[in-house]
Amino acid sequence: MYRCQEDVLLTPLSSGTTGAPKCVMLTHRNFNAATDILKSEIFDNLSSDGGRRTTIAVLPFYHGSGFWALCYCLLEGHNSVIMKNFQAPLMLSCIEDYKVDTLNIVPSIVNFLLKNDAQLKEFDLTSIKTVLCGSAPIGKDLIKTFLAKFSHVEKFLQGYGMTEVVILSHITPLNSMLDDEKHLGSCGKLLPGFEARIVDDESGVECNEPGMRGELWLKSDCVMKGYLYDEIQTAEAIDQDGWYHTGDVVYFDQDGYYYVVDRVKDLIKVNGLQVSPVELERVILTHPKISDAAVVGVPDPERGEVPRAYIILHLDSGDEHGTIIEEIRKFVHDRIAPYKQLRGGIYVVDELPRSPSGKILRRELKKLVELTAETIL
């Protein structure tokens, strides 16, 4: 038995996208508040058809997304197929064998499902009816392509959150679903029980109008107690008024839907103009020969920083690296503003550093050496 609501219940790990993963102290109050919100706003609605669902656990339980995917099954009495670790062929086999109808996945898995027809054709995936996608932003074009390919999917939900607020602060409204193309790519609306502010990182002015970009601050009973044995980083994350500074740049539209731009620390400043790596990655990933991509800023004597792309090619892409790099350079050039061009080069690599929850580890990406001789500057 706990003595008070402020006692620590769980210490899961943060995703570690900007540094080493941190132990997050979540209290009984945090957990109870999150359970009430998720059950009333999401879980009960997903289970409203009365049938028993079957999910597959592909994300690690020590991160929020994986943990709550399991909690969903425990709270609602559903089935969960648990994988020891993520292996794409095993996931596909389990979906077919156990008739998995609900996927809780990340954008990198969405991209895998889109661009590996040779593997997918061996399995029957038509049991999938609901897809919940989070952990990182995903582009509208990828979602549309996914829904066109997997026409049997009835619900595609996007959410936003982090371990520091237990799990989710935003999610796509269940009544919008697939007929709401206008808001594809959004992480949804603010959930009940949360307050939000968007604050300009440089001026400190609050961004109150649709389309204005700034850092997202959150306040809720779901906000963590702090980081274990780290008072300094706790003070940096939670201000004296109880606002948690997420470190994510976002904006909202006229309908109250939120959109994640990027991490504050990941934005590339080209001649004083901000460039989002995520925006460039979305463009690159629409090319059919690219299986994965990541963008990072590199120093430039004239512009301060310029974007550099690391890409993974499809096994059947066929062409020489130099030919493909030139093709990708032209493909991206025609789709983005001049100051966002990949002047830092395009590098072909065998793998990209990702966290267990699927997020790109940009701090590790910056350590990558020139792995290929073919580079377009």
Short mmCIF file of C-alpha atoms in Angstrom, two decimals, residues 26-349:
data_model
loop_
_atom_site.label_atom_id
_atom_site.label_comp_id
_atom_site.label_asym_id
_atom_site.label_seq_id
_atom_site.Cartn_x
_atom_site.Cartn_y
_atom_site.Cartn_z
CA LEU A 26 5.92 8.68 -11.99
CA THR A 27 3.70 8.82 -8.92
CA HIS A 28 0.42 7.15 -8.03
CA ARG A 29 -1.28 10.47 -8.81
CA ASN A 30 0.32 10.52 -12.27
CA PHE A 31 -0.67 6.95 -13.03
CA ASN A 32 -4.24 7.30 -11.75
CA ALA A 33 -4.81 10.53 -13.68
CA ALA A 34 -3.45 9.02 -16.90
CA THR A 35 -5.51 5.86 -16.47
CA ASP A 36 -8.73 7.86 -16.03
CA ILE A 37 -8.00 9.98 -19.13
CA LEU A 38 -6.93 7.13 -21.38
CA LYS A 39 -9.74 4.82 -20.33
CA SER A 40 -12.52 7.37 -20.81
CA GLU A 41 -11.16 9.05 -23.94
CA ILE A 42 -9.47 6.20 -25.82
CA PHE A 43 -9.63 2.67 -24.42
CA ASP A 44 -13.40 2.49 -23.86
CA ASN A 45 -14.10 3.97 -27.30
CA LEU A 46 -11.77 1.54 -29.06
CA SER A 47 -13.56 -1.30 -27.28
CA SER A 48 -17.06 0.03 -27.96
CA ASP A 49 -17.82 -2.69 -30.53
CA GLY A 50 -17.89 -5.20 -27.68
CA GLY A 51 -15.46 -7.65 -29.25
CA ARG A 52 -12.19 -8.84 -27.78
CA ARG A 53 -9.25 -7.24 -29.53
CA THR A 54 -5.81 -8.70 -30.17
CA THR A 55 -2.77 -6.44 -30.15
CA ILE A 56 0.91 -7.14 -30.66
CA ALA A 57 3.57 -5.69 -28.36
CA VAL A 58 6.44 -4.56 -30.60
CA LEU A 59 7.71 -1.71 -28.41
CA PRO A 60 9.77 -2.19 -25.21
CA PHE A 61 7.85 -2.17 -21.93
CA TYR A 62 10.35 0.13 -20.21
CA HIS A 63 9.15 2.98 -22.47
CA GLY A 64 5.73 4.55 -22.12
CA SER A 65 4.26 3.45 -25.46
CA GLY A 66 5.07 -0.21 -24.93
CA PHE A 67 3.95 -0.20 -21.31
CA TRP A 68 0.56 1.37 -22.06
CA ALA A 69 -0.08 -0.96 -24.98
CA LEU A 70 0.05 -3.75 -22.41
CA CYS A 71 -2.06 -1.77 -19.91
CA TYR A 72 -4.74 -1.32 -22.59
CA CYS A 73 -5.15 -5.08 -22.79
CA LEU A 74 -5.15 -5.54 -19.01
CA LEU A 75 -7.69 -2.77 -18.40
CA GLU A 76 -10.06 -3.80 -21.20
CA GLY A 77 -9.64 -7.58 -21.12
CA HIS A 78 -8.03 -7.90 -24.56
CA ASN A 79 -5.31 -10.20 -25.88
CA SER A 80 -1.69 -9.18 -26.41
CA VAL A 81 0.92 -11.05 -28.43
CA ILE A 82 4.25 -10.23 -26.77
CA MET A 83 7.49 -10.25 -28.75
CA LYS A 84 10.80 -10.57 -26.92
CA ASN A 85 12.28 -8.00 -29.29
CA PHE A 86 11.27 -6.49 -32.60
CA GLN A 87 11.92 -8.69 -35.61
CA ALA A 88 10.00 -7.75 -38.74
CA PRO A 89 9.41 -11.30 -40.09
CA LEU A 90 8.26 -12.49 -36.66
CA MET A 91 5.87 -9.54 -36.33
CA LEU A 92 4.31 -10.31 -39.71
CA SER A 93 4.00 -13.99 -38.84
CA CYS A 94 2.33 -13.19 -35.49
CA ILE A 95 -0.15 -10.81 -37.13
CA GLU A 96 -1.23 -13.59 -39.46
CA ASP A 97 -1.19 -16.45 -36.93
CA TYR A 98 -2.98 -14.62 -34.10
CA LYS A 99 -5.24 -12.42 -36.28
CA VAL A 100 -3.91 -9.23 -34.72
CA ASP A 101 -6.41 -6.41 -35.31
CA THR A 102 -4.78 -3.52 -33.41
CA LEU A 103 -1.25 -2.23 -34.03
CA ASN A 104 0.53 0.18 -31.70
CA ILE A 105 3.54 1.17 -33.79
CA VAL A 106 6.00 3.95 -34.67
CA PRO A 107 6.65 5.69 -38.03
CA SER A 108 9.67 3.53 -38.85
CA ILE A 109 7.42 0.44 -38.78
CA VAL A 110 4.84 2.22 -40.96
CA ASN A 111 7.63 2.90 -43.44
CA PHE A 112 8.72 -0.75 -43.31
CA LEU A 113 5.19 -1.92 -44.07
CA LEU A 114 5.03 0.42 -47.04
CA LYS A 115 8.31 -0.48 -48.68
CA ASN A 116 8.86 -4.20 -48.24
CA ASP A 117 6.34 -5.82 -50.55
CA ALA A 118 8.55 -8.87 -51.08
CA GLN A 119 8.24 -9.81 -47.39
CA LEU A 120 4.65 -8.68 -46.94
CA LYS A 121 3.22 -10.75 -49.80
CA GLU A 122 4.02 -13.92 -47.85
CA PHE A 123 1.62 -12.97 -45.04
CA ASP A 124 -2.08 -12.24 -44.62
CA LEU A 125 -2.39 -8.91 -42.79
CA THR A 126 -6.07 -8.24 -43.48
CA SER A 127 -6.99 -8.74 -39.82
CA ILE A 128 -5.53 -5.29 -39.01
CA LYS A 129 -8.36 -2.81 -38.40
CA THR A 130 -6.87 -0.18 -36.08
CA VAL A 131 -3.44 1.45 -36.16
CA LEU A 132 -2.15 3.73 -33.40
CA CYS A 133 1.05 5.55 -34.37
CA GLY A 134 3.21 7.75 -32.16
CA SER A 135 6.73 8.35 -30.83
CA ALA A 136 7.70 10.60 -33.77
CA PRO A 137 5.97 12.77 -36.40
CA ILE A 138 4.76 11.13 -39.60
CA GLY A 139 3.96 12.91 -42.85
CA LYS A 140 0.54 13.21 -44.46
CA ASP A 141 1.75 11.62 -47.72
CA LEU A 142 3.00 8.50 -45.94
CA ILE A 143 -0.31 8.11 -44.12
CA LYS A 144 -2.29 8.44 -47.35
CA THR A 145 -0.05 5.89 -49.05
CA PHE A 146 -0.42 3.52 -46.09
CA LEU A 147 -4.22 3.78 -46.08
CA ALA A 148 -4.36 3.22 -49.83
CA LYS A 149 -2.20 0.11 -49.55
CA PHE A 150 -3.95 -1.31 -46.47
CA SER A 151 -7.54 -0.47 -47.38
CA HIS A 152 -8.86 -2.85 -44.71
CA VAL A 153 -7.62 -0.49 -41.95
CA GLU A 154 -10.64 1.30 -40.46
CA LYS A 155 -8.93 3.59 -37.92
CA PHE A 156 -5.54 5.31 -38.09
CA LEU A 157 -4.86 7.29 -34.93
CA GLN A 158 -1.91 9.53 -34.22
CA GLY A 159 -0.89 10.64 -30.77
CA TYR A 160 1.66 12.80 -29.03
CA GLY A 161 3.16 12.36 -25.62
CA MET A 162 6.21 11.32 -23.67
CA THR A 163 7.17 9.30 -20.62
CA GLU A 164 7.35 12.53 -18.59
CA VAL A 165 3.54 12.87 -18.81
CA VAL A 166 2.99 9.09 -18.39
CA ILE A 167 2.03 8.59 -22.04
CA LEU A 168 -0.28 10.84 -24.13
CA SER A 169 -1.33 14.48 -24.01
CA HIS A 170 -2.82 14.58 -27.54
CA ILE A 171 -4.57 12.10 -29.83
CA THR A 172 -6.60 12.10 -33.02
CA PRO A 173 -10.31 12.37 -32.15
CA LEU A 174 -11.94 9.00 -32.69
CA ASN A 175 -14.80 10.55 -34.65
CA SER A 176 -12.50 12.06 -37.31
CA MET A 177 -10.67 8.92 -38.44
CA LEU A 178 -10.04 8.25 -42.09
CA ASP A 179 -12.57 10.63 -43.65
CA ASP A 180 -10.73 13.67 -42.27
CA GLU A 181 -7.94 14.13 -44.82
CA LYS A 182 -7.64 17.77 -43.80
CA HIS A 183 -5.96 16.84 -40.52
CA LEU A 184 -3.83 13.89 -41.64
CA GLY A 185 -0.38 14.35 -40.18
CA SER A 186 -1.70 16.00 -37.03
CA CYS A 187 -0.98 14.46 -33.63
CA GLY A 188 -4.54 15.29 -32.65
CA LYS A 189 -6.19 17.49 -30.05
CA LEU A 190 -5.28 18.17 -26.43
CA LEU A 191 -6.77 15.56 -24.11
CA PRO A 192 -8.97 16.51 -21.14
CA GLY A 193 -6.95 16.95 -17.97
CA PHE A 194 -4.17 18.85 -19.74
CA GLU A 195 -3.39 22.54 -20.14
CA ALA A 196 -1.07 23.66 -22.94
CA ARG A 197 0.94 26.73 -23.87
CA ILE A 198 3.05 27.36 -26.97
CA VAL A 199 5.95 29.70 -26.22
CA ASP A 200 8.47 31.29 -28.59
CA ASP A 201 11.85 29.88 -27.57
CA GLU A 202 13.75 33.12 -28.17
CA SER A 203 11.35 35.88 -27.09
CA GLY A 204 9.40 33.98 -24.43
CA VAL A 205 6.17 35.34 -25.94
CA GLU A 206 3.18 33.01 -25.95
CA CYS A 207 1.97 31.95 -29.41
CA ASN A 208 -1.82 32.23 -29.26
CA GLU A 209 -2.70 32.24 -32.96
CA PRO A 210 -3.10 29.27 -35.34
CA GLY A 211 0.08 28.54 -37.26
CA MET A 212 2.42 30.25 -34.79
CA ARG A 213 5.31 27.96 -33.85
CA GLY A 214 6.88 27.61 -30.44
CA GLU A 215 7.85 25.17 -27.71
CA LEU A 216 4.99 23.20 -26.20
CA TRP A 217 4.52 23.48 -22.43
CA LEU A 218 2.14 21.16 -20.57
CA LYS A 219 0.51 21.18 -17.14
CA SER A 220 -1.45 18.23 -15.72
CA ASP A 221 -1.69 15.78 -12.84
CA CYS A 222 0.05 13.46 -15.32
CA VAL A 223 3.30 15.48 -15.28
CA MET A 224 6.10 13.52 -13.62
CA LYS A 225 7.53 14.20 -10.18
CA GLY A 226 10.98 14.59 -11.76
CA TYR A 227 14.05 12.71 -12.93
CA LEU A 228 15.52 10.21 -10.48
CA TYR A 229 18.63 11.58 -8.72
CA ASP A 230 18.80 14.56 -11.11
CA GLU A 231 17.51 17.78 -9.57
CA ILE A 232 19.24 19.96 -12.16
CA GLN A 233 17.52 18.42 -15.18
CA THR A 234 14.25 18.27 -13.27
CA ALA A 235 14.44 22.03 -12.66
CA GLU A 236 15.22 22.60 -16.33
CA ALA A 237 12.21 20.55 -17.42
CA ILE A 238 9.56 21.73 -14.92
CA ASP A 239 9.36 25.43 -14.05
CA GLN A 240 8.28 26.91 -10.73
CA ASP A 241 4.67 27.20 -11.91
CA GLY A 242 4.47 23.49 -12.71
CA TRP A 243 4.73 23.76 -16.50
CA TYR A 244 6.63 20.94 -18.17
CA HIS A 245 8.76 22.23 -21.06
CA THR A 246 8.58 19.46 -23.66
CA GLY A 247 11.41 20.64 -25.93
CA ASP A 248 9.17 20.10 -28.97
CA VAL A 249 8.26 22.80 -31.48
CA VAL A 250 4.56 22.64 -32.38
CA TYR A 251 1.70 24.70 -33.76
CA PHE A 252 -2.08 24.31 -33.90
CA ASP A 253 -4.59 25.01 -36.67
CA GLN A 254 -7.95 26.76 -36.62
CA ASP A 255 -9.69 23.54 -35.63
CA GLY A 256 -7.49 22.98 -32.58
CA TYR A 257 -5.40 20.18 -34.10
CA TYR A 258 -1.74 20.17 -33.09
CA TYR A 259 1.23 19.49 -35.38
CA VAL A 260 4.75 18.57 -34.24
CA VAL A 261 7.50 20.36 -36.18
CA ASP A 262 10.65 19.06 -34.47
CA ARG A 263 12.76 19.11 -31.33
CA VAL A 264 13.97 22.58 -30.35
CA LYS A 265 17.54 21.29 -30.12
CA ASP A 266 17.36 19.54 -33.49
CA LEU A 267 16.35 22.53 -35.62
CA ILE A 268 19.01 23.49 -38.17
CA LYS A 269 19.72 27.21 -38.46
CA VAL A 270 20.67 28.17 -42.03
CA ASN A 271 21.56 31.86 -42.30
CA GLY A 272 19.36 32.43 -39.25
CA LEU A 273 16.39 30.57 -40.76
CA GLN A 274 15.11 27.45 -39.01
CA VAL A 275 15.00 24.18 -40.93
CA SER A 276 13.24 21.11 -39.55
CA PRO A 277 15.05 17.78 -40.09
CA VAL A 278 11.69 16.00 -39.79
CA GLU A 279 10.24 18.03 -42.66
CA LEU A 280 13.15 17.04 -44.93
CA GLU A 281 12.94 13.39 -43.85
CA ARG A 282 9.28 13.31 -44.80
CA VAL A 283 10.12 14.49 -48.31
CA ILE A 284 13.01 12.04 -48.74
CA LEU A 285 10.95 9.07 -47.53
CA THR A 286 8.37 9.59 -50.27
CA HIS A 287 10.99 8.48 -52.81
CA PRO A 288 10.36 4.82 -53.69
CA LYS A 289 14.03 3.79 -53.53
CA ILE A 290 14.55 5.00 -49.95
CA SER A 291 13.75 2.65 -47.07
CA ASP A 292 14.84 5.00 -44.26
CA ALA A 293 16.33 8.47 -43.86
CA ALA A 294 17.59 10.90 -41.25
CA VAL A 295 18.74 14.52 -41.49
CA VAL A 296 21.10 16.45 -39.25
CA GLY A 297 22.75 19.87 -39.35
CA VAL A 298 26.48 20.16 -40.07
CA PRO A 299 28.70 23.27 -39.73
CA ASP A 300 29.09 25.51 -42.77
CA PRO A 301 31.45 28.52 -42.95
CA GLU A 302 29.03 30.65 -44.98
CA ARG A 303 25.60 29.67 -43.70
CA GLY A 304 26.32 28.58 -40.13
CA GLU A 305 24.69 25.18 -40.62
CA VAL A 306 23.37 23.19 -43.57
CA PRO A 307 21.29 19.99 -43.71
CA ARG A 308 22.93 16.64 -44.36
CA ALA A 309 20.94 13.50 -45.17
CA TYR A 310 21.80 9.90 -44.35
CA ILE A 311 19.75 7.39 -46.33
CA ILE A 312 19.22 3.64 -46.47
CA LEU A 313 18.42 2.25 -49.90
CA HIS A 314 16.07 -0.57 -50.76
CA LEU A 315 17.87 -3.82 -51.39
CA ASP A 316 16.39 -3.92 -54.89
CA SER A 317 17.19 -0.29 -55.76
CA GLY A 318 19.77 -1.57 -58.24
CA ASP A 319 21.51 1.64 -59.30
CA GLU A 320 25.00 2.77 -58.36
CA HIS A 321 25.14 4.97 -55.27
CA GLY A 322 26.29 8.01 -57.22
CA THR A 323 23.37 7.74 -59.62
CA ILE A 324 20.84 7.36 -56.82
CA ILE A 325 22.32 10.23 -54.80
CA GLU A 326 22.00 12.55 -57.79
CA GLU A 327 18.43 11.32 -58.31
CA ILE A 328 17.56 11.98 -54.66
CA ARG A 329 19.20 15.39 -54.73
CA LYS A 330 17.05 16.46 -57.70
CA PHE A 331 13.95 14.87 -56.17
CA VAL A 332 14.36 16.86 -52.94
CA HIS A 333 15.46 20.04 -54.74
CA ASP A 334 12.15 20.28 -56.59
CA ARG A 335 10.10 19.95 -53.40
CA ILE A 336 11.66 22.29 -50.83
CA ALA A 337 12.69 25.93 -50.46
CA PRO A 338 16.21 26.95 -51.59
CA TYR A 339 17.55 27.53 -48.06
CA LYS A 340 16.48 24.01 -47.02
CA GLN A 341 18.53 22.23 -49.70
CA LEU A 342 20.79 19.34 -48.66
CA ARG A 343 24.01 21.28 -49.04
CA GLY A 344 25.67 19.16 -46.36
CA GLY A 345 25.53 16.16 -48.65
CA ILE A 346 23.68 12.88 -49.06
CA TYR A 347 25.29 9.76 -47.60
CA VAL A 348 24.28 6.15 -48.13
CA VAL A 349 24.57 4.06 -44.94
#
